[in-house]
Short mmCIF file of C-alpha atoms in Angstrom, two decimals:
data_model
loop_
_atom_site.label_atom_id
_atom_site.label_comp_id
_atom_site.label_asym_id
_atom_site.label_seq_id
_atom_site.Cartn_x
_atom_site.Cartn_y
_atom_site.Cartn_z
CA UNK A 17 31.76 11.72 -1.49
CA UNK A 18 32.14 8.38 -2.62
CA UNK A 19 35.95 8.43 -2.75
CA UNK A 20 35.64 9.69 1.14
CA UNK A 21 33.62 6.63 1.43
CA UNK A 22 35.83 3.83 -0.21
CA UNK A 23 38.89 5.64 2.33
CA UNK A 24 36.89 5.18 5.60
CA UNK A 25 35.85 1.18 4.05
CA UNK A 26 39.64 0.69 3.60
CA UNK A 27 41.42 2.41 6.78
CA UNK A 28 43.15 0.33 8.68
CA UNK A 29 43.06 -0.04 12.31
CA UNK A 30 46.80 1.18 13.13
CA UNK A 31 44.71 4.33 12.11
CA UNK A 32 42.91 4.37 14.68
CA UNK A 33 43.85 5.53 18.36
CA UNK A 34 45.60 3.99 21.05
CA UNK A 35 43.49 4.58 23.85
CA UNK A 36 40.73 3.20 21.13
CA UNK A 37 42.80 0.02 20.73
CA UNK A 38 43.97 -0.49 24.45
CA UNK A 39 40.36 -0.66 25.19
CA UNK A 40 39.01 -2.87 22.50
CA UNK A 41 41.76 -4.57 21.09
CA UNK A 42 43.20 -5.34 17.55
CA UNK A 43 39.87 -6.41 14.98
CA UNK A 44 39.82 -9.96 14.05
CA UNK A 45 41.38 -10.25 10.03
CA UNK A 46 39.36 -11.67 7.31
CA UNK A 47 40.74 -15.19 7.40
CA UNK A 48 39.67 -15.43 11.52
CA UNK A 49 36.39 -14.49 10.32
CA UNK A 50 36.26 -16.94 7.47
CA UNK A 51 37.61 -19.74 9.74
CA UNK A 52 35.41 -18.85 13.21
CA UNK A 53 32.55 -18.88 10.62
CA UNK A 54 33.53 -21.94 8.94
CA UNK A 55 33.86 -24.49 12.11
CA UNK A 56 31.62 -25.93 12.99
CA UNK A 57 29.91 -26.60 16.57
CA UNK A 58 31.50 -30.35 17.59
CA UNK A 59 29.99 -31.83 21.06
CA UNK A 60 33.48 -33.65 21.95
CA UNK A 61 33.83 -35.45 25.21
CA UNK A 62 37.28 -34.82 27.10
CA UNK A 63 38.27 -38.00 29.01
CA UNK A 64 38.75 -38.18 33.11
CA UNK A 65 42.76 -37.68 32.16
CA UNK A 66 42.33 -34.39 30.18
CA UNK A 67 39.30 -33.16 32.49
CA UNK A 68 41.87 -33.10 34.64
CA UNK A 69 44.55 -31.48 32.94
CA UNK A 70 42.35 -28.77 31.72
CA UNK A 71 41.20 -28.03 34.96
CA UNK A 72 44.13 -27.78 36.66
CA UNK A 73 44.97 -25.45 34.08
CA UNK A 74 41.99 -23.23 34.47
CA UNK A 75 42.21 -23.55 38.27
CA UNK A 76 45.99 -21.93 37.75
CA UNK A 77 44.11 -19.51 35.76
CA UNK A 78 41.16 -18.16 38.00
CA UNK A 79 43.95 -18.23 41.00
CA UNK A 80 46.04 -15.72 39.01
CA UNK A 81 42.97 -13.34 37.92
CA UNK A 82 41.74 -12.99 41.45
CA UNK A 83 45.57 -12.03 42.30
CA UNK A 84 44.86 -9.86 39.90
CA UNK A 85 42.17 -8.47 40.92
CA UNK A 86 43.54 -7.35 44.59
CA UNK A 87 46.69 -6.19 43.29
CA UNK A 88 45.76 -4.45 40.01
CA UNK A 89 44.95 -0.06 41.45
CA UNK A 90 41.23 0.84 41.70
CA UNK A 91 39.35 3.39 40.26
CA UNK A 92 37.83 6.11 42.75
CA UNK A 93 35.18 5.22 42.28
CA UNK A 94 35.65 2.20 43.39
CA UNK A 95 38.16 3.13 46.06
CA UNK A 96 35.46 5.19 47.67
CA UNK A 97 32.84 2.22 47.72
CA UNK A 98 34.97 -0.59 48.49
CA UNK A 99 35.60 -2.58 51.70
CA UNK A 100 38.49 -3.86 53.07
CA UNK A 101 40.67 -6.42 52.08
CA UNK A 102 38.80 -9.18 54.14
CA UNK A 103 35.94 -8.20 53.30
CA UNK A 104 36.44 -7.74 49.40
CA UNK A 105 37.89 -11.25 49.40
CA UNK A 106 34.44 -12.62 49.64
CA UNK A 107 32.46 -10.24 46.97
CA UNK A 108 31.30 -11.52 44.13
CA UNK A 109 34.13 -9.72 41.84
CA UNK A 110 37.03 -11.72 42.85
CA UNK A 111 35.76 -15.39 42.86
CA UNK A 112 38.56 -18.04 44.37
CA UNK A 113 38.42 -21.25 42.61
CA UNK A 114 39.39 -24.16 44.63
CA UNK A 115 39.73 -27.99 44.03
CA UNK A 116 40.30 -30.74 45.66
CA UNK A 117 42.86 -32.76 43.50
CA UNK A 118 44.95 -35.57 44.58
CA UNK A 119 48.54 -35.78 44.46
CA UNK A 120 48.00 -39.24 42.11
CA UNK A 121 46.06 -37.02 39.69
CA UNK A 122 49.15 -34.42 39.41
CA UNK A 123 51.78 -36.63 39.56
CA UNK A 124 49.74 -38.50 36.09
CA UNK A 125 49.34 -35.49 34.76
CA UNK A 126 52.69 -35.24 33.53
CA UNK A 127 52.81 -38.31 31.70
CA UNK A 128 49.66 -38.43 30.40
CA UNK A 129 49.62 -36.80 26.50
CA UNK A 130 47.24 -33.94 26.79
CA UNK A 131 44.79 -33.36 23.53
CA UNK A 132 44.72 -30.29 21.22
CA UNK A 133 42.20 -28.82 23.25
CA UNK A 134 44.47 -28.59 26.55
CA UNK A 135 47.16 -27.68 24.17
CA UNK A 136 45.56 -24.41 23.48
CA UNK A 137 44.22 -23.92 27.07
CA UNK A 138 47.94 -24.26 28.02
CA UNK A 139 49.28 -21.79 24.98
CA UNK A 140 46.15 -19.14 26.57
CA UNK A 141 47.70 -19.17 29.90
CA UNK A 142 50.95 -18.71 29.22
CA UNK A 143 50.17 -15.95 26.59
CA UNK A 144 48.36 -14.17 29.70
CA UNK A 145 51.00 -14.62 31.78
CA UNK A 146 53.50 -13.08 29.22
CA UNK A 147 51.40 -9.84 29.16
CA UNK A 148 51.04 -9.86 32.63
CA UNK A 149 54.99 -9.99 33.17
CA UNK A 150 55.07 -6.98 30.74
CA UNK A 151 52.89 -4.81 32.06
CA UNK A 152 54.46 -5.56 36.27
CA UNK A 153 57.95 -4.91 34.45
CA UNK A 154 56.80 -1.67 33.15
CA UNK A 155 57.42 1.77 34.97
CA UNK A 156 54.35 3.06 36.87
CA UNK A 157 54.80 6.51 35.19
CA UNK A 158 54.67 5.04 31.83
CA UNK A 159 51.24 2.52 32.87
CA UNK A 160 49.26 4.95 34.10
CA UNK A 161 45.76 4.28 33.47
CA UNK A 162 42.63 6.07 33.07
CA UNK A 163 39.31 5.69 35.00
CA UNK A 164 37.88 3.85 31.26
CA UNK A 165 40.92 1.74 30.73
CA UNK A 166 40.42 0.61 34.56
CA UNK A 167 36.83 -0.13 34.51
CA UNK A 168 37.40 -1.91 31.11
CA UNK A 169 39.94 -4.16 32.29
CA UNK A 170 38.30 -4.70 35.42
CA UNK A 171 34.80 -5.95 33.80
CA UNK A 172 37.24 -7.91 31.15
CA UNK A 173 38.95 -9.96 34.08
CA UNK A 174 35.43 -10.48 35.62
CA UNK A 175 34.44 -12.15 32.79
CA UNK A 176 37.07 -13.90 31.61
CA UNK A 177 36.50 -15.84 35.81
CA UNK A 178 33.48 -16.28 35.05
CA UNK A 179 34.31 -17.95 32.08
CA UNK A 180 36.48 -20.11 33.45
CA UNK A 181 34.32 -20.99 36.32
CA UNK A 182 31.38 -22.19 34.14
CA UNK A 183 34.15 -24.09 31.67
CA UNK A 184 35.51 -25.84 34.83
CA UNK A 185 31.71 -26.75 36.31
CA UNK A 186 31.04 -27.87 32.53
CA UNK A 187 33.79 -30.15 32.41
CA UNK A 188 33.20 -31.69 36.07
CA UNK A 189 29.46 -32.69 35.15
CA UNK A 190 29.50 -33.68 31.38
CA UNK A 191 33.41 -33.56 30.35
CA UNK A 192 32.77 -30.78 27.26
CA UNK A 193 33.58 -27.34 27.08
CA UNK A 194 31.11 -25.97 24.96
CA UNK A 195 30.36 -22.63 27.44
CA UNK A 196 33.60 -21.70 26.79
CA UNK A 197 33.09 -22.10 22.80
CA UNK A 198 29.80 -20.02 23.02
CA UNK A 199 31.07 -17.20 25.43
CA UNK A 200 34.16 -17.12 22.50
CA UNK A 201 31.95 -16.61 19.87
CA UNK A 202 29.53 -14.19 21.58
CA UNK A 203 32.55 -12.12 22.42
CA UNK A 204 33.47 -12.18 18.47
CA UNK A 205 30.09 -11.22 17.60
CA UNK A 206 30.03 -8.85 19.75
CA UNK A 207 33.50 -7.23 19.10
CA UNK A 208 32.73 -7.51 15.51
CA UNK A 209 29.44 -5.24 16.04
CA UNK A 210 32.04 -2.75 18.03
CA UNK A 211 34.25 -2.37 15.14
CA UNK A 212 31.39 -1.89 12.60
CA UNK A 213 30.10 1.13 14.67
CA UNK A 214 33.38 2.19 14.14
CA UNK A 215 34.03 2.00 11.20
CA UNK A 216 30.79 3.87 10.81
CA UNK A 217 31.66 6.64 12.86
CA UNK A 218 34.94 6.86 10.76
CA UNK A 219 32.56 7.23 7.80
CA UNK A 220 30.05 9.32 9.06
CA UNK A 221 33.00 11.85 10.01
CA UNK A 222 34.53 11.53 6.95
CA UNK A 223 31.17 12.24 5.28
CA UNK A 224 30.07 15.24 7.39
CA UNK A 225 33.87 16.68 6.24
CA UNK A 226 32.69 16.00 2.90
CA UNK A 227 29.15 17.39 3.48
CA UNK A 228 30.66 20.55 5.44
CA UNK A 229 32.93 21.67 2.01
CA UNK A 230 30.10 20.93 -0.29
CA UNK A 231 28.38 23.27 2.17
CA UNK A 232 30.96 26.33 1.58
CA UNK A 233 31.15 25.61 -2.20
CA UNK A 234 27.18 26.04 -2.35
CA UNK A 235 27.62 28.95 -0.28
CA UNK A 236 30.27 30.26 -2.41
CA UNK A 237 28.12 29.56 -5.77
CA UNK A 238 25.10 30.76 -4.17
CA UNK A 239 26.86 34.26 -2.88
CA UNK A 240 27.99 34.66 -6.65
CA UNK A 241 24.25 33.72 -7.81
CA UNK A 242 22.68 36.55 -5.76
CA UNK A 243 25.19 39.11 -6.79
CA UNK A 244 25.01 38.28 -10.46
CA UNK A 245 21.03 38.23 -9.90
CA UNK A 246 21.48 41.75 -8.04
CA UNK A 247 23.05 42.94 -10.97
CA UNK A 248 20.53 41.46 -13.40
CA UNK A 249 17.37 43.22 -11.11
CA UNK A 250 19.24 46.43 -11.35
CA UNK A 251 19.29 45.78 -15.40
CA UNK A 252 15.63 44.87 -14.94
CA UNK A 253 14.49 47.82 -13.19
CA UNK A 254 16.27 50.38 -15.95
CA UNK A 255 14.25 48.73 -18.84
CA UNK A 256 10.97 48.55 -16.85
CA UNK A 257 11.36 52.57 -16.31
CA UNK A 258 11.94 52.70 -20.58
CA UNK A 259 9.37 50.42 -20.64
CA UNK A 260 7.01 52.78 -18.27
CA UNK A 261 7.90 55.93 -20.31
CA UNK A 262 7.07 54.33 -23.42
CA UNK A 263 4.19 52.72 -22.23
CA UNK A 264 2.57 56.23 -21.58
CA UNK A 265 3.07 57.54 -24.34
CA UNK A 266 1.82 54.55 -25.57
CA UNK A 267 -1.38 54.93 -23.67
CA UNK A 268 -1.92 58.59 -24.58
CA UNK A 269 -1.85 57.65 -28.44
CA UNK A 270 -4.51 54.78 -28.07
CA UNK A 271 -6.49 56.36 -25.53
CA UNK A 272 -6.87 59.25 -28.69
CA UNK A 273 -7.73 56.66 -31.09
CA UNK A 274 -10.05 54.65 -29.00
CA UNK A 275 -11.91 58.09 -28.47
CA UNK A 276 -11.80 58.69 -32.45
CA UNK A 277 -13.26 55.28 -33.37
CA UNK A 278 -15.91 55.79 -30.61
CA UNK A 279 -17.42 58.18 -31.96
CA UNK A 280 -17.40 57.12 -35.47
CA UNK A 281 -18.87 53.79 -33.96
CA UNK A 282 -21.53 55.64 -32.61
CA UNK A 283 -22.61 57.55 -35.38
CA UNK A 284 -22.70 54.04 -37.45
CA UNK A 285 -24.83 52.50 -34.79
CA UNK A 286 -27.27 55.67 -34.71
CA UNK A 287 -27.58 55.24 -38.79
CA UNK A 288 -28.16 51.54 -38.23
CA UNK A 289 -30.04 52.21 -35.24
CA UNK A 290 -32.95 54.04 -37.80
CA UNK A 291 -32.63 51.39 -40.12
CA UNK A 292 -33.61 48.71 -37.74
CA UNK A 293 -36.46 51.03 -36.05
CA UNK A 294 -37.87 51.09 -39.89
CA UNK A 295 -37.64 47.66 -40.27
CA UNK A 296 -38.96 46.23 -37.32
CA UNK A 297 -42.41 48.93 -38.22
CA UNK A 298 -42.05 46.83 -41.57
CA UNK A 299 -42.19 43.80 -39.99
CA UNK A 300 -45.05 44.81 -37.31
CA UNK A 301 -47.05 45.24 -39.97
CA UNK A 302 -46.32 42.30 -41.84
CA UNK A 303 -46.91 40.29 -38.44
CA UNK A 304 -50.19 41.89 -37.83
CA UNK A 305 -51.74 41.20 -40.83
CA UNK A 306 -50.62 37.80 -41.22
CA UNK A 307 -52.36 37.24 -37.62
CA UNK A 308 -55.41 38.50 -39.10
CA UNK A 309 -54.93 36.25 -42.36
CA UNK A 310 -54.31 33.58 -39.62
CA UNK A 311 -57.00 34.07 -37.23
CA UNK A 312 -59.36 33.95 -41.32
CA UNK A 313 -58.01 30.86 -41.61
CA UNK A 314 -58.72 29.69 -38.60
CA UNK A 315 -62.52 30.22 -38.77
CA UNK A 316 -62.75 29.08 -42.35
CA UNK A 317 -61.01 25.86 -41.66
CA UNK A 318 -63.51 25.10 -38.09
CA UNK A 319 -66.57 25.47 -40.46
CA UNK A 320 -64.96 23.42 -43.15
CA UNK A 321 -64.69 20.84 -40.05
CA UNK A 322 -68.36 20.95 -38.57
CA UNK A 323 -69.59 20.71 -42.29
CA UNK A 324 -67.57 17.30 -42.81
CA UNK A 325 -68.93 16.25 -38.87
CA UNK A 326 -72.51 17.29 -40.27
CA UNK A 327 -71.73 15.20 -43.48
CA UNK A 328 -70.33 12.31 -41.66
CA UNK A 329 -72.94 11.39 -39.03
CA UNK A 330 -75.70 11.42 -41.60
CA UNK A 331 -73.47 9.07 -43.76
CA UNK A 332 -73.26 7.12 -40.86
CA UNK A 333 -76.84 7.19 -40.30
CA UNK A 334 -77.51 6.29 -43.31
CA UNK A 335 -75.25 3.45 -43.51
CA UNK A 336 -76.87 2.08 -40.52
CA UNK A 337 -80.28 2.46 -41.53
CA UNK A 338 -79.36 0.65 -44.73
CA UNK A 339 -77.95 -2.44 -42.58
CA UNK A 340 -80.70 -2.33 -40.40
CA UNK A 341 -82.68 -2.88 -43.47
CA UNK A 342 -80.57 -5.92 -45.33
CA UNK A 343 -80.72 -7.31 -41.97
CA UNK A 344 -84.88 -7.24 -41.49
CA UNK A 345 -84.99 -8.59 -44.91
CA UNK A 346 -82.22 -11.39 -44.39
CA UNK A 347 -84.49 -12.09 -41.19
CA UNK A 348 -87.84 -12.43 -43.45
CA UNK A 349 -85.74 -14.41 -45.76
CA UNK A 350 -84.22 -16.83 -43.40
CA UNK A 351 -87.87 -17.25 -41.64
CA UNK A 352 -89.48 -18.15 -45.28
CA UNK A 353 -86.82 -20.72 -46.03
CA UNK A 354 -87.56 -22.19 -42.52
CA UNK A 355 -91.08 -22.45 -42.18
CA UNK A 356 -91.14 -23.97 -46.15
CA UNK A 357 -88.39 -26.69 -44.89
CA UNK A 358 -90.64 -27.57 -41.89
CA UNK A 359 -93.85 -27.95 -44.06
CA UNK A 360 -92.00 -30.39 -46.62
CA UNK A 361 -90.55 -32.05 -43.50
CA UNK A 362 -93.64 -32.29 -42.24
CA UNK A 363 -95.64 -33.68 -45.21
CA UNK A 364 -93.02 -35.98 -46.11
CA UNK A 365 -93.35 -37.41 -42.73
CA UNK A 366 -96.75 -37.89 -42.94
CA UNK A 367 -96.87 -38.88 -46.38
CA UNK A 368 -94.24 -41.91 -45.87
CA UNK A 369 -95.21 -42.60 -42.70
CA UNK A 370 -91.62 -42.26 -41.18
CA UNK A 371 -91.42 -42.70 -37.21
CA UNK A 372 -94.76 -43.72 -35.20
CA UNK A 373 -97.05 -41.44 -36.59
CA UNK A 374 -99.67 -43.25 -39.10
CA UNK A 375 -102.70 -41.75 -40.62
CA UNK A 376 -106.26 -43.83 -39.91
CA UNK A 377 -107.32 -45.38 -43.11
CA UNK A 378 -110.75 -44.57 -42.76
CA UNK A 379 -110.66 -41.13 -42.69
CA UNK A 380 -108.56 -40.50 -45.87
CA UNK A 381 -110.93 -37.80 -47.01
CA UNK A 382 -110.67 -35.91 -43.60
CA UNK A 383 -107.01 -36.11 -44.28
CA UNK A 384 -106.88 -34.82 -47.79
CA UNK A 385 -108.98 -31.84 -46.19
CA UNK A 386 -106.81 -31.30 -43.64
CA UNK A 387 -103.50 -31.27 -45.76
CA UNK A 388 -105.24 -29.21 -48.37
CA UNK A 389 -105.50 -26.57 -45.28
CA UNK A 390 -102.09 -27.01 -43.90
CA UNK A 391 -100.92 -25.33 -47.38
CA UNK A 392 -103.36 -23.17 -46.93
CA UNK A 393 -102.05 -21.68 -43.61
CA UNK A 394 -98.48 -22.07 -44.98
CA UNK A 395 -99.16 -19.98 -48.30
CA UNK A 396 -100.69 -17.34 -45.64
CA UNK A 397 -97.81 -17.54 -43.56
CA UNK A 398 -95.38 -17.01 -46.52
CA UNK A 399 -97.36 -14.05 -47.70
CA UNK A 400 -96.77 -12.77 -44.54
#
């Protein structure tokens, strides 16, 4: 595949057909590319000498390609559509260029040095006119064209007038010939895209030849792969009828066993069967009476519990009985201590006389009475 590849990258183009490169021509070579890509777009003035020149030049030019153009054979389809020759004259196909020069103007031309650019205007024309000598001086059984190479020649001599048209009205209004520069390098571009899709077509050919004898090898390999697998089923299908045979016997021999150990499982789990009947009576028993021991328990333990309620709310009453009483007394106490502070409050007061209380002098007997009564009533009240 890849070598197939590298071939169609490297063909050249005399490989390819004629008809293929009357139509499109011979591709540019890698130094045209390199130097189209390397120049660079220069707005150069021509001056009213070579505007001149170059327009005669290209007024020689579109006069030959609409000769051309009448005398060159139609296609029929063309032939069919077309109008006469008066008529046709004025179509938009074959365009007549005309200018009015003056006979000064050609008569300088010859003297006049013309620049590089006329120069290769010049060499264009006359390397059209070569090739149009050659293909007049050819026999008309030998130039026979077909309906493509018509129609392609016919669109490429439109083109190239209206090329030379817009180069000519370029030149008249701002002396430069830049249209003719840009319609050059579209063509390129454009050419260059043409032979790309060829080239890929030459590779996509080349690869489908590839692809197509892959194809038949698979095939080939994959023919061999089913027979060999055939064979291998067949081999399959005699062991899995050994295997079948022996696997009934097989079957018959367990299916014996499995029926012999059955039943000597079954008389184990009908001797263990009894021995779990007797234990679980064992264990009923042993269940039942430790519910009853339980439910004994139970009671005991709920009079042990109202006894200690019993025990502790009279331990409580007591206790609060008891504080009632330290209280009553405190009370009594405090009260005593009270009523003896006010009475020795009280008799020091009047005693000394402190504040504005003072006792009459005259009645100091009445007085001694009187305090000998207070402690009277206070010794009561303490007894109390």
């Amino acid at each position: 595949m890849e070598e197939d590849s590298l071939e169609a990258l490297s063909a050249p183009p005399e490989a390819w057909p004629e008809a293929m490169a009357l139509v499109t021509g011979e591709p540019p070579s890698v130094a045209e590319e390199a130097a189209t890509a390397e120049e660079p777009e220069a707005k150069v003035a021509l001056s009213l000498l070579e505007v001149l020149t170059v327009s005669v030049v290209l007024e020689d030019m579109g006069d030959q390609l609409s000769i051309l153009g009448y005398i060159m054979p139609w296609p029929l389809e063309r032939r069919q559509s077309a109008a006469p020759v008066g008529v046709r004259s004025n179509s938009p196909d074959k365009p007549s260029v005309t200018f009015a020069t003056s006979k000064t103007s050609s008569s300088l031309l010859h003297k006049v040095p013309l620049s590089p650019e006329a120069k290769a205007g010049g060499q264009l024309a006359t390397e059209f006119n070569k090739t149009q000598e050659l293909a007049f001086k050819t026999p008309t059984g030998q130039a026979i064209l077909t309906m493509e190479m018509l129609k392609k020649t016919q669109s490429d001599r439109q083109f190239l007038s209206n090329i030379i048209v817009s180069t000519m009205q370029e030149l008249q209004e701002s002396g430069t010939f830049m249209a003719l520069l840009q319609a050059l390098r579209k063509e390129k571009e454009s050419k260059m895209h043409f032979y790309d899709a060829i080239v890929r077509e030459e590779k996509g050919r080349k690869m489908i030849k590839s692809l197509q004898k892959q194809l038949i090898n698979v095939k080939k390999e994959r023919q061999a792969e089913v027979q060999s697998r055939n064979k291998y089923i067949a081999h399959l299908k005699d062991q899995l009828q050994e295997m079948k045979a022996k696997t009934n016997l097989e079957n018959r021999h367990m299916k014996r066993n499995t029926e012999l150990q059955i039943a000597q499982t079954q008389k184990k789990c009908n001797r263990t069967e009894e021995v779990l009947l007797e234990e679980i009576e064992k264990l009923r028993m042993k269940t039942e009476e430790e519910n009853r021991v339980h439910v004994e328990i139970e009671m005991f333990l709920k009079k042990e519990q109202q006894i200690r309620e019993y025990e502790q709310v009279i331990i409580e009453d007591r206790i609060e009985k008891e504080k009632a009483r330290k209280k009553m007394e405190q009370d009594m106490l405090e009260l005593k201590s009270a009523i003896k502070l006010q009475a020795w409050w009280r008799g020091t007061v009047i005693r000394k006389e402190i504040g504005g209380f003072k006792m009459p002098k005259k009645e100091k007997d009445d007085s001694k009475d009187s305090k000998g009564k207070d402690k009277d009533k206070q010794k009561r009240r303490g007894k109390k």
